[in-house]
């Protein structure tokens, strides 16, 4: 056994030694690497020889890979055949399940956000909830993959989730019936002459879907609406290209986002093409603590270019880019390779996007007591390069008199979604104020509002 261990370590060390040595610094690095690899092989062989039960090589190697990547950040991981298939499902297809975005924290399954209008959302599952049992069986200490596999299943079948929620004295059970989670990322509707476009996730073709939504809204009204609400609440993100495409729908020109890698020269910038599909109509973007990654790219670009008013709550704060590096036909490495920055050069890592107008979701009865999960809460998250103190962003301010109505009072007024209600009311007030201003202007000046060149005054 010792001979085999030494032979394997020697072979690995020899492979490393074949790399040309050009400087003493590189030589030292190689020597350190050889020593660490030899240490790993030694431990591997000792476990194989002396552990209380026989252990498969595959299990040990997978554990070593998972542990290595877990030491980096929460978003880097190894994808085996099952994980690879799940990733394709999330970006392209549909599945039977509950509609939850979850993570693992300290051995417990924690909800990032429920997908809108899915069984989990309708059952009242909230961001920040802990799932401790599935059908009465404790899942603490298990793997995230196993928990996700149990929650997925045949549509029409039910599963009981035991939930621990901050502000509740005791855990409680919720029984949810699985359904087809059809990943239709873009939906739209018209309310009060305003077009509402909801993006649930940034899967393939979302940019074109948003353009189709705009055309659908105009067709339904027979003209352009008075403005738009872009709702990206509880949107966990997705494809970078689609975040760029959605931003481009509303921007005439300028940088949308830049991604910067490990080296100074690793900078890639994305720009808007000429043409705003809405013709520059007023736009409000809704975000909350579940709006992450691609959602933050769009919100940051529209905010920096002053194209939209960002409303709601501070977003999740995931400012990193993951690259899929294929290892075989059925496996890949998902590795964090860059950070992204808004057009003004701001990194949203940890801090997220601060709304221009903070509007709490007071139609949610436990919005004050429920904990909100963000990037800064994840173990091993990347630190913001500018040293942002994320805790300072959570300091409570004086209660705003506009947001003092209770859930019951809102229901009496027929308001089920206060943030959306407030966005619509803001657009209506803005449109009314613009109309009044236009009506009081001289005819020559009024022509500038409808697109003619304005006269310059001295």
CSV table of C-alpha atoms in Angstrom, one decimal:
chain,number,residue,atom,x,y,z
A,1,UNK,CA,0.0,0.0,0.0
A,2,UNK,CA,2.8,2.4,0.9
A,3,UNK,CA,4.6,1.6,-2.4
A,4,UNK,CA,1.4,2.2,-4.4
A,5,UNK,CA,0.9,5.5,-2.6
A,6,UNK,CA,4.5,6.7,-3.2
A,7,UNK,CA,4.3,5.6,-6.8
A,8,UNK,CA,1.1,7.6,-7.4
A,9,UNK,CA,2.5,10.7,-5.7
A,10,UNK,CA,5.7,10.4,-7.7
A,11,UNK,CA,3.7,10.2,-10.9
A,12,UNK,CA,1.7,13.3,-10.1
A,13,UNK,CA,4.8,15.1,-9.0
A,14,UNK,CA,6.6,14.1,-12.2
A,15,UNK,CA,3.7,15.5,-14.3
A,16,UNK,CA,3.9,18.8,-12.5
A,17,UNK,CA,7.6,18.9,-12.9
A,18,UNK,CA,7.3,18.6,-16.7
A,19,UNK,CA,6.1,22.2,-16.8
A,20,UNK,CA,9.1,24.4,-17.9
A,21,UNK,CA,10.7,26.3,-15.1
A,22,UNK,CA,11.6,29.9,-16.1
A,23,UNK,CA,12.1,31.6,-12.8
A,24,UNK,CA,12.9,30.8,-9.2
A,25,UNK,CA,9.4,32.0,-8.2
A,26,UNK,CA,7.7,29.6,-10.5
A,27,UNK,CA,10.0,26.8,-9.3
A,28,UNK,CA,8.9,27.5,-5.7
A,29,UNK,CA,5.2,27.5,-6.7
A,30,UNK,CA,5.7,24.1,-8.4
A,31,UNK,CA,7.5,22.7,-5.4
A,32,UNK,CA,4.6,23.8,-3.1
A,33,UNK,CA,2.1,22.4,-5.5
A,34,UNK,CA,3.8,19.0,-5.6
A,35,UNK,CA,3.9,18.9,-1.8
A,36,UNK,CA,0.1,19.7,-1.6
A,37,UNK,CA,-0.7,17.1,-4.2
A,38,UNK,CA,1.4,14.5,-2.4
A,39,UNK,CA,-0.5,15.4,0.8
A,40,UNK,CA,-3.8,14.8,-0.9
A,41,UNK,CA,-2.8,11.5,-2.3
A,42,UNK,CA,-1.5,10.4,1.1
A,43,UNK,CA,-4.9,11.2,2.7
A,44,UNK,CA,-6.8,9.5,-0.1
A,45,UNK,CA,-4.8,6.3,0.3
A,46,UNK,CA,-5.1,6.4,4.1
A,47,UNK,CA,-8.9,6.7,3.9
A,48,UNK,CA,-9.1,3.9,1.3
A,49,UNK,CA,-7.0,1.7,3.6
A,50,UNK,CA,-8.2,2.5,7.1
A,51,UNK,CA,-11.7,3.9,7.0
A,52,UNK,CA,-14.2,1.8,9.0
A,53,UNK,CA,-16.1,0.8,5.8
A,54,UNK,CA,-15.0,0.4,2.2
A,55,UNK,CA,-15.3,3.7,0.2
A,56,UNK,CA,-15.6,4.0,-3.6
A,57,UNK,CA,-12.9,6.0,-5.4
A,58,UNK,CA,-15.7,8.0,-7.1
A,59,UNK,CA,-17.2,9.1,-3.8
A,60,UNK,CA,-13.9,10.3,-2.5
A,61,UNK,CA,-12.9,12.1,-5.6
A,62,UNK,CA,-16.3,13.8,-5.9
A,63,UNK,CA,-16.1,14.8,-2.2
A,64,UNK,CA,-12.7,16.3,-2.8
A,65,UNK,CA,-13.9,18.2,-5.9
A,66,UNK,CA,-17.0,19.5,-4.1
A,67,UNK,CA,-14.9,20.5,-1.1
A,68,UNK,CA,-12.3,22.3,-3.2
A,69,UNK,CA,-15.0,24.4,-5.1
A,70,UNK,CA,-17.0,25.1,-1.8
A,71,UNK,CA,-13.8,26.8,-0.6
A,72,UNK,CA,-14.1,29.3,-3.4
A,73,UNK,CA,-17.6,30.9,-3.5
A,74,UNK,CA,-21.3,29.8,-3.3
A,75,UNK,CA,-21.7,29.8,-7.1
A,76,UNK,CA,-18.8,27.6,-8.3
A,77,UNK,CA,-19.6,23.9,-8.5
A,78,UNK,CA,-19.0,20.7,-10.3
A,79,UNK,CA,-21.9,19.5,-12.5
A,80,UNK,CA,-22.2,15.7,-13.1
A,81,UNK,CA,-24.7,14.3,-15.5
A,82,UNK,CA,-27.7,14.9,-13.3
A,83,UNK,CA,-26.6,18.5,-12.5
A,84,UNK,CA,-26.0,19.2,-16.1
A,85,UNK,CA,-29.5,18.0,-17.0
A,86,UNK,CA,-31.0,20.1,-14.2
A,87,UNK,CA,-29.2,23.2,-15.5
A,88,UNK,CA,-30.5,22.7,-19.0
A,89,UNK,CA,-34.0,22.3,-17.5
A,90,UNK,CA,-33.7,25.6,-15.7
A,91,UNK,CA,-32.6,27.5,-18.8
A,92,UNK,CA,-34.6,25.7,-21.5
A,93,UNK,CA,-37.4,23.4,-20.4
A,94,UNK,CA,-40.1,22.5,-17.9
A,95,UNK,CA,-40.4,20.1,-15.0
A,96,UNK,CA,-42.7,18.8,-12.4
A,97,UNK,CA,-42.1,20.5,-9.0
A,98,UNK,CA,-42.9,23.3,-6.6
A,99,UNK,CA,-41.2,26.4,-8.2
A,100,UNK,CA,-38.6,27.1,-5.6
A,101,UNK,CA,-35.1,28.6,-5.8
A,102,UNK,CA,-33.1,27.2,-2.9
A,103,UNK,CA,-29.6,27.1,-1.5
A,104,UNK,CA,-27.8,25.2,1.2
A,105,UNK,CA,-26.7,27.2,4.3
A,106,UNK,CA,-25.0,25.6,7.3
A,107,UNK,CA,-26.5,22.2,6.4
A,108,UNK,CA,-30.0,23.5,6.0
A,109,UNK,CA,-32.1,24.2,2.8
A,110,UNK,CA,-32.9,27.8,2.6
A,111,UNK,CA,-35.4,29.5,0.2
A,112,UNK,CA,-33.9,32.2,-2.0
A,113,UNK,CA,-37.3,33.0,-3.6
A,114,UNK,CA,-40.4,31.2,-4.9
A,115,UNK,CA,-41.1,31.6,-8.6
A,116,UNK,CA,-44.2,33.7,-9.1
A,117,UNK,CA,-47.5,32.0,-9.7
A,118,UNK,CA,-46.1,28.5,-8.9
A,119,UNK,CA,-47.4,26.1,-6.2
A,120,UNK,CA,-44.8,27.2,-3.7
A,121,UNK,CA,-45.7,30.9,-4.2
A,122,UNK,CA,-49.4,30.2,-3.9
A,123,UNK,CA,-48.8,28.2,-0.8
A,124,UNK,CA,-47.2,31.2,0.9
A,125,UNK,CA,-43.5,30.0,0.9
A,126,UNK,CA,-41.3,33.1,1.5
A,127,UNK,CA,-37.7,34.1,0.8
A,128,UNK,CA,-35.6,33.3,3.9
A,129,UNK,CA,-37.7,30.3,5.0
A,130,UNK,CA,-35.8,27.2,6.1
A,131,UNK,CA,-37.1,23.8,5.0
A,132,UNK,CA,-36.2,21.2,7.7
A,133,UNK,CA,-38.3,18.2,6.8
A,134,UNK,CA,-39.9,16.7,3.6
A,135,UNK,CA,-42.8,14.4,4.3
A,136,UNK,CA,-41.8,14.3,7.9
A,137,UNK,CA,-38.2,13.2,7.2
A,138,UNK,CA,-35.4,15.4,8.5
A,139,UNK,CA,-33.2,16.7,5.6
A,140,UNK,CA,-30.8,18.7,7.7
A,141,UNK,CA,-27.2,17.7,6.9
A,142,UNK,CA,-28.1,16.2,3.6
A,143,UNK,CA,-27.2,17.5,0.1
A,144,UNK,CA,-29.0,20.2,-1.8
A,145,UNK,CA,-29.3,17.9,-4.8
A,146,UNK,CA,-31.1,15.2,-2.7
A,147,UNK,CA,-33.6,17.8,-1.4
A,148,UNK,CA,-34.3,19.2,-4.8
A,149,UNK,CA,-34.8,15.7,-6.2
A,150,UNK,CA,-37.4,15.0,-3.5
A,151,UNK,CA,-39.3,18.2,-4.1
A,152,UNK,CA,-39.5,17.5,-7.8
A,153,UNK,CA,-41.9,14.8,-9.0
A,154,UNK,CA,-45.0,13.9,-10.9
A,155,UNK,CA,-47.5,16.8,-11.3
A,156,UNK,CA,-50.5,16.2,-9.2
A,157,UNK,CA,-48.6,14.5,-6.3
A,158,UNK,CA,-48.2,16.2,-3.0
A,159,UNK,CA,-45.4,16.8,-0.6
A,160,UNK,CA,-45.4,18.1,3.0
A,161,UNK,CA,-42.7,20.8,3.8
A,162,UNK,CA,-41.8,21.7,7.4
A,163,UNK,CA,-40.9,25.4,7.5
A,164,UNK,CA,-39.0,27.4,10.0
A,165,UNK,CA,-39.6,31.1,9.6
A,166,UNK,CA,-38.1,34.0,11.5
A,167,UNK,CA,-40.8,35.6,13.7
A,168,UNK,CA,-42.7,32.4,14.1
A,169,UNK,CA,-42.4,30.6,17.5
A,170,UNK,CA,-42.8,27.1,16.1
A,171,UNK,CA,-42.1,25.3,12.8
A,172,UNK,CA,-45.2,24.7,10.7
A,173,UNK,CA,-46.2,22.3,7.9
A,174,UNK,CA,-47.3,23.2,4.4
A,175,UNK,CA,-48.6,20.6,2.0
A,176,UNK,CA,-48.0,21.5,-1.7
A,177,UNK,CA,-49.2,19.8,-4.8
A,178,UNK,CA,-46.6,19.6,-7.5
A,179,UNK,CA,-47.4,21.0,-10.9
A,180,UNK,CA,-45.7,21.5,-14.2
A,181,UNK,CA,-43.3,24.4,-13.8
A,182,UNK,CA,-43.5,25.8,-17.3
A,183,UNK,CA,-40.6,28.2,-17.6
A,184,UNK,CA,-42.5,30.9,-19.4
A,185,UNK,CA,-40.2,33.7,-18.4
A,186,UNK,CA,-42.1,36.7,-19.7
A,187,UNK,CA,-45.8,37.6,-19.2
A,188,UNK,CA,-47.7,40.8,-19.7
A,189,UNK,CA,-50.9,42.6,-18.9
A,190,UNK,CA,-52.5,46.0,-19.1
A,191,UNK,CA,-53.9,47.9,-16.1
A,192,UNK,CA,-55.0,51.5,-16.1
A,193,UNK,CA,-53.6,52.1,-19.5
A,194,UNK,CA,-50.2,51.0,-18.4
A,195,UNK,CA,-48.3,48.0,-19.8
A,196,UNK,CA,-47.0,45.6,-17.1
A,197,UNK,CA,-44.2,43.2,-18.2
A,198,UNK,CA,-43.1,40.5,-15.7
A,199,UNK,CA,-39.8,38.7,-16.2
A,200,UNK,CA,-39.6,35.6,-14.0
A,201,UNK,CA,-36.2,34.4,-15.1
A,202,UNK,CA,-33.6,35.1,-17.8
A,203,UNK,CA,-33.8,32.0,-19.9
A,204,UNK,CA,-33.2,31.8,-23.7
A,205,UNK,CA,-35.0,34.3,-25.9
A,206,UNK,CA,-36.2,36.6,-23.1
A,207,UNK,CA,-35.1,39.7,-24.9
A,208,UNK,CA,-37.3,38.9,-27.9
A,209,UNK,CA,-40.1,37.9,-25.6
A,210,UNK,CA,-40.0,41.4,-24.0
A,211,UNK,CA,-40.2,42.9,-27.5
A,212,UNK,CA,-43.2,40.7,-28.3
A,213,UNK,CA,-44.8,41.7,-25.0
A,214,UNK,CA,-44.5,45.4,-26.0
A,215,UNK,CA,-46.1,44.6,-29.4
A,216,UNK,CA,-48.9,42.7,-27.6
A,217,UNK,CA,-49.6,45.6,-25.2
A,218,UNK,CA,-49.8,48.1,-28.1
A,219,UNK,CA,-52.1,45.8,-30.1
A,220,UNK,CA,-54.4,45.3,-27.2
A,221,UNK,CA,-54.7,49.1,-26.6
A,222,UNK,CA,-54.7,50.0,-30.3
A,223,UNK,CA,-52.0,52.5,-29.5
A,224,UNK,CA,-49.0,53.0,-27.1
A,225,UNK,CA,-49.7,52.8,-23.4
A,226,UNK,CA,-49.0,55.8,-21.1
A,227,UNK,CA,-46.0,53.9,-19.6
A,228,UNK,CA,-44.5,50.6,-18.6
A,229,UNK,CA,-43.8,48.7,-15.4
A,230,UNK,CA,-41.0,46.1,-15.7
A,231,UNK,CA,-41.5,43.7,-12.8
A,232,UNK,CA,-38.4,41.7,-11.9
A,233,UNK,CA,-39.2,40.9,-8.3
A,234,UNK,CA,-38.0,37.4,-7.1
A,235,UNK,CA,-36.2,36.9,-10.4
A,236,UNK,CA,-33.1,34.8,-9.6
A,237,UNK,CA,-31.3,35.8,-12.9
A,238,UNK,CA,-30.0,33.6,-15.7
A,239,UNK,CA,-28.2,34.2,-18.9
A,240,UNK,CA,-26.0,37.3,-19.3
A,241,UNK,CA,-26.8,37.7,-23.0
A,242,UNK,CA,-30.5,37.9,-22.2
A,243,UNK,CA,-29.9,40.5,-19.5
A,244,UNK,CA,-28.1,42.6,-22.2
A,245,UNK,CA,-30.9,42.0,-24.7
A,246,UNK,CA,-33.6,43.1,-22.2
A,247,UNK,CA,-31.6,46.3,-21.3
A,248,UNK,CA,-31.2,47.0,-25.0
A,249,UNK,CA,-35.0,47.0,-25.5
A,250,UNK,CA,-35.3,50.1,-23.4
A,251,UNK,CA,-31.9,51.9,-24.2
A,252,UNK,CA,-31.0,54.0,-27.2
A,253,UNK,CA,-27.2,53.8,-26.7
A,254,UNK,CA,-24.4,53.4,-24.1
A,255,UNK,CA,-22.8,50.7,-22.1
A,256,UNK,CA,-25.1,48.2,-20.5
A,257,UNK,CA,-22.6,46.2,-18.4
A,258,UNK,CA,-18.9,45.3,-18.2
A,259,UNK,CA,-17.4,42.1,-16.9
A,260,UNK,CA,-13.9,42.1,-15.5
A,261,UNK,CA,-11.9,39.0,-14.8
A,262,UNK,CA,-8.8,38.1,-12.8
A,263,UNK,CA,-6.3,40.0,-15.0
A,264,UNK,CA,-6.4,43.7,-15.9
A,265,UNK,CA,-6.9,43.0,-19.6
A,266,UNK,CA,-9.9,40.6,-18.9
A,267,UNK,CA,-12.6,43.2,-19.5
A,268,UNK,CA,-15.5,42.8,-21.8
A,269,UNK,CA,-18.1,45.5,-22.4
A,270,UNK,CA,-21.6,45.2,-23.8
A,271,UNK,CA,-23.4,48.1,-25.5
A,272,UNK,CA,-26.9,49.0,-26.5
A,273,UNK,CA,-27.8,49.3,-30.1
A,274,UNK,CA,-29.8,52.3,-31.4
A,275,UNK,CA,-33.5,52.1,-30.9
A,276,UNK,CA,-35.8,52.1,-27.8
A,277,UNK,CA,-38.7,49.7,-28.5
A,278,UNK,CA,-41.0,51.8,-26.2
A,279,UNK,CA,-40.2,55.1,-27.9
A,280,UNK,CA,-38.9,56.4,-24.6
A,281,UNK,CA,-42.2,56.1,-22.6
A,282,UNK,CA,-42.0,56.4,-18.8
A,283,UNK,CA,-40.7,53.2,-17.2
A,284,UNK,CA,-40.7,51.9,-13.6
A,285,UNK,CA,-38.6,48.8,-12.7
A,286,UNK,CA,-39.7,46.8,-9.6
A,287,UNK,CA,-37.1,44.8,-7.7
A,288,UNK,CA,-36.8,43.2,-4.3
A,289,UNK,CA,-34.4,41.1,-2.2
A,290,UNK,CA,-35.0,38.1,-4.6
A,291,UNK,CA,-34.0,40.0,-7.7
A,292,UNK,CA,-30.5,38.7,-8.5
A,293,UNK,CA,-27.7,38.7,-11.0
A,294,UNK,CA,-29.2,39.3,-14.5
A,295,UNK,CA,-32.1,41.2,-12.9
A,296,UNK,CA,-29.5,43.5,-11.3
A,297,UNK,CA,-27.7,44.0,-14.6
A,298,UNK,CA,-30.9,45.3,-16.2
A,299,UNK,CA,-31.9,47.4,-13.2
A,300,UNK,CA,-28.4,48.8,-12.9
A,301,UNK,CA,-28.1,49.7,-16.5
A,302,UNK,CA,-31.5,51.4,-16.6
A,303,UNK,CA,-30.8,53.3,-13.4
A,304,UNK,CA,-27.4,54.5,-14.4
A,305,UNK,CA,-28.7,55.8,-17.8
A,306,UNK,CA,-31.7,57.4,-16.0
A,307,UNK,CA,-34.0,55.6,-18.3
A,308,UNK,CA,-36.1,54.1,-15.5
A,309,UNK,CA,-37.2,54.7,-12.0
A,310,UNK,CA,-36.1,51.8,-9.8
A,311,UNK,CA,-38.7,51.0,-7.1
A,312,UNK,CA,-39.2,48.4,-4.4
A,313,UNK,CA,-36.5,47.0,-2.1
A,314,UNK,CA,-32.7,46.6,-2.3
A,315,UNK,CA,-31.9,43.7,-4.6
A,316,UNK,CA,-30.0,40.4,-3.8
A,317,UNK,CA,-26.4,41.6,-4.5
A,318,UNK,CA,-24.9,38.9,-6.8
A,319,UNK,CA,-22.3,40.7,-8.9
A,320,UNK,CA,-20.4,37.7,-10.3
A,321,UNK,CA,-20.3,35.9,-13.6
A,322,UNK,CA,-20.2,32.1,-13.9
A,323,UNK,CA,-18.7,30.3,-16.9
A,324,UNK,CA,-19.6,26.8,-17.9
A,325,UNK,CA,-16.4,24.9,-18.6
A,326,UNK,CA,-17.2,21.4,-20.2
A,327,UNK,CA,-15.2,18.5,-18.9
A,328,UNK,CA,-16.9,15.8,-20.8
A,329,UNK,CA,-20.1,15.2,-22.8
A,330,UNK,CA,-22.0,15.0,-19.5
A,331,UNK,CA,-20.1,17.0,-17.0
A,332,UNK,CA,-18.8,20.5,-16.6
A,333,UNK,CA,-17.3,23.0,-14.2
A,334,UNK,CA,-19.4,26.0,-13.3
A,335,UNK,CA,-16.7,28.5,-12.2
A,336,UNK,CA,-16.9,32.1,-11.1
A,337,UNK,CA,-14.6,33.8,-13.6
A,338,UNK,CA,-15.5,37.5,-13.5
A,339,UNK,CA,-17.4,40.3,-11.7
A,340,UNK,CA,-19.8,42.5,-13.5
A,341,UNK,CA,-20.1,46.3,-13.2
A,342,UNK,CA,-22.9,48.7,-14.0
A,343,UNK,CA,-22.2,51.5,-16.6
A,344,UNK,CA,-21.1,53.9,-13.9
A,345,UNK,CA,-18.5,51.4,-12.7
A,346,UNK,CA,-20.4,50.2,-9.6
A,347,UNK,CA,-20.2,46.6,-8.5
A,348,UNK,CA,-23.5,45.3,-7.0
A,349,UNK,CA,-21.7,42.5,-5.2
A,350,UNK,CA,-23.0,42.3,-1.6
A,351,UNK,CA,-24.7,45.7,-1.8
A,352,UNK,CA,-27.2,45.1,-4.6
A,353,UNK,CA,-29.2,47.8,-6.4
A,354,UNK,CA,-30.6,50.5,-4.2
A,355,UNK,CA,-34.1,51.6,-5.4
A,356,UNK,CA,-34.6,55.2,-6.3
A,357,UNK,CA,-37.9,55.0,-4.3
A,358,UNK,CA,-37.9,52.4,-1.5
A,359,UNK,CA,-41.4,50.9,-1.3
A,360,UNK,CA,-42.0,48.0,1.2
A,361,UNK,CA,-44.4,45.2,0.3
A,362,UNK,CA,-46.9,46.1,3.1
A,363,UNK,CA,-49.5,43.9,1.5
A,364,UNK,CA,-47.3,41.0,2.9
A,365,UNK,CA,-48.4,40.7,6.5
A,366,UNK,CA,-45.0,39.6,7.8
A,367,UNK,CA,-42.8,41.7,5.6
A,368,UNK,CA,-41.3,43.5,8.7
A,369,UNK,CA,-40.3,40.4,10.6
A,370,UNK,CA,-39.4,38.0,7.8
A,371,UNK,CA,-35.7,37.7,7.2
A,372,UNK,CA,-34.6,38.5,3.6
A,373,UNK,CA,-31.8,36.3,2.2
A,374,UNK,CA,-29.1,38.1,0.2
A,375,UNK,CA,-25.7,37.4,-1.3
A,376,UNK,CA,-24.0,38.8,1.8
A,377,UNK,CA,-25.7,36.1,3.9
A,378,UNK,CA,-24.1,33.3,1.9
A,379,UNK,CA,-21.0,31.7,3.3
A,380,UNK,CA,-17.9,32.3,1.2
A,381,UNK,CA,-19.4,35.0,-0.9
A,382,UNK,CA,-17.1,37.3,-2.8
A,383,UNK,CA,-16.2,40.6,-1.0
A,384,UNK,CA,-17.1,43.8,-2.7
A,385,UNK,CA,-13.8,45.3,-3.9
A,386,UNK,CA,-14.8,48.8,-2.8
A,387,UNK,CA,-15.2,47.6,0.8
A,388,UNK,CA,-19.0,48.2,1.0
A,389,UNK,CA,-20.3,47.6,4.5
A,390,UNK,CA,-23.5,45.7,3.7
A,391,UNK,CA,-24.8,46.0,7.2
A,392,UNK,CA,-25.1,49.8,6.9
A,393,UNK,CA,-27.7,49.3,4.2
A,394,UNK,CA,-30.0,47.5,6.6
A,395,UNK,CA,-30.3,50.2,9.2
A,396,UNK,CA,-34.0,50.9,9.6
A,397,UNK,CA,-35.1,54.5,8.9
A,398,UNK,CA,-38.1,56.4,10.3
A,399,UNK,CA,-41.4,54.9,9.2
A,400,UNK,CA,-42.7,56.5,6.1
A,401,UNK,CA,-46.2,57.8,6.6
A,402,UNK,CA,-47.1,56.7,3.0
A,403,UNK,CA,-46.6,53.1,4.0
A,404,UNK,CA,-48.5,52.8,7.3
A,405,UNK,CA,-51.6,51.0,6.1
A,406,UNK,CA,-52.2,47.5,7.4
A,407,UNK,CA,-52.8,44.4,5.3
A,408,UNK,CA,-56.5,44.4,6.3
A,409,UNK,CA,-56.9,48.1,5.2
A,410,UNK,CA,-55.2,47.3,1.9
A,411,UNK,CA,-57.6,44.4,1.3
A,412,UNK,CA,-60.6,46.6,2.0
A,413,UNK,CA,-59.3,48.9,-0.8
A,414,UNK,CA,-58.8,45.9,-3.1
A,415,UNK,CA,-55.0,46.2,-3.1
A,416,UNK,CA,-53.3,42.8,-3.0
A,417,UNK,CA,-49.9,43.9,-4.4
A,418,UNK,CA,-48.9,47.2,-2.8
A,419,UNK,CA,-45.6,47.6,-4.7
A,420,UNK,CA,-47.3,47.2,-8.1
A,421,UNK,CA,-50.1,49.4,-7.0
A,422,UNK,CA,-47.7,52.2,-6.0
A,423,UNK,CA,-45.8,51.9,-9.3
A,424,UNK,CA,-49.0,52.2,-11.3
A,425,UNK,CA,-50.1,55.2,-9.2
A,426,UNK,CA,-46.7,56.9,-9.6
A,427,UNK,CA,-46.9,56.5,-13.4
A,428,UNK,CA,-50.4,57.9,-13.5
A,429,UNK,CA,-49.3,60.9,-11.4
A,430,UNK,CA,-46.3,61.4,-13.7
A,431,UNK,CA,-48.4,61.2,-16.8
A,432,UNK,CA,-51.0,63.6,-15.4
A,433,UNK,CA,-48.3,66.1,-14.3
A,434,UNK,CA,-46.7,66.0,-17.8
A,435,UNK,CA,-50.1,66.6,-19.4
A,436,UNK,CA,-50.8,69.6,-17.2
A,437,UNK,CA,-47.3,71.0,-17.9
A,438,UNK,CA,-47.8,70.5,-21.6
A,439,UNK,CA,-51.2,72.2,-21.6
A,440,UNK,CA,-49.7,75.3,-19.9
A,441,UNK,CA,-46.8,75.8,-22.3
A,442,UNK,CA,-46.9,78.1,-25.3
A,443,UNK,CA,-47.6,76.3,-28.6
A,444,UNK,CA,-44.1,76.7,-29.9
A,445,UNK,CA,-42.7,75.1,-26.8
A,446,UNK,CA,-45.4,72.4,-26.8
A,447,UNK,CA,-44.2,71.1,-30.1
A,448,UNK,CA,-41.0,69.9,-28.5
A,449,UNK,CA,-43.0,67.4,-26.4
A,450,UNK,CA,-44.2,65.6,-29.5
A,451,UNK,CA,-40.7,65.2,-31.0
A,452,UNK,CA,-40.0,68.3,-33.0
A,453,UNK,CA,-36.8,70.2,-32.5
A,454,UNK,CA,-37.0,72.6,-29.6
A,455,UNK,CA,-36.0,76.2,-30.0
A,456,UNK,CA,-32.9,77.2,-28.0
A,457,UNK,CA,-33.5,80.2,-25.7
A,458,UNK,CA,-30.8,82.7,-24.6
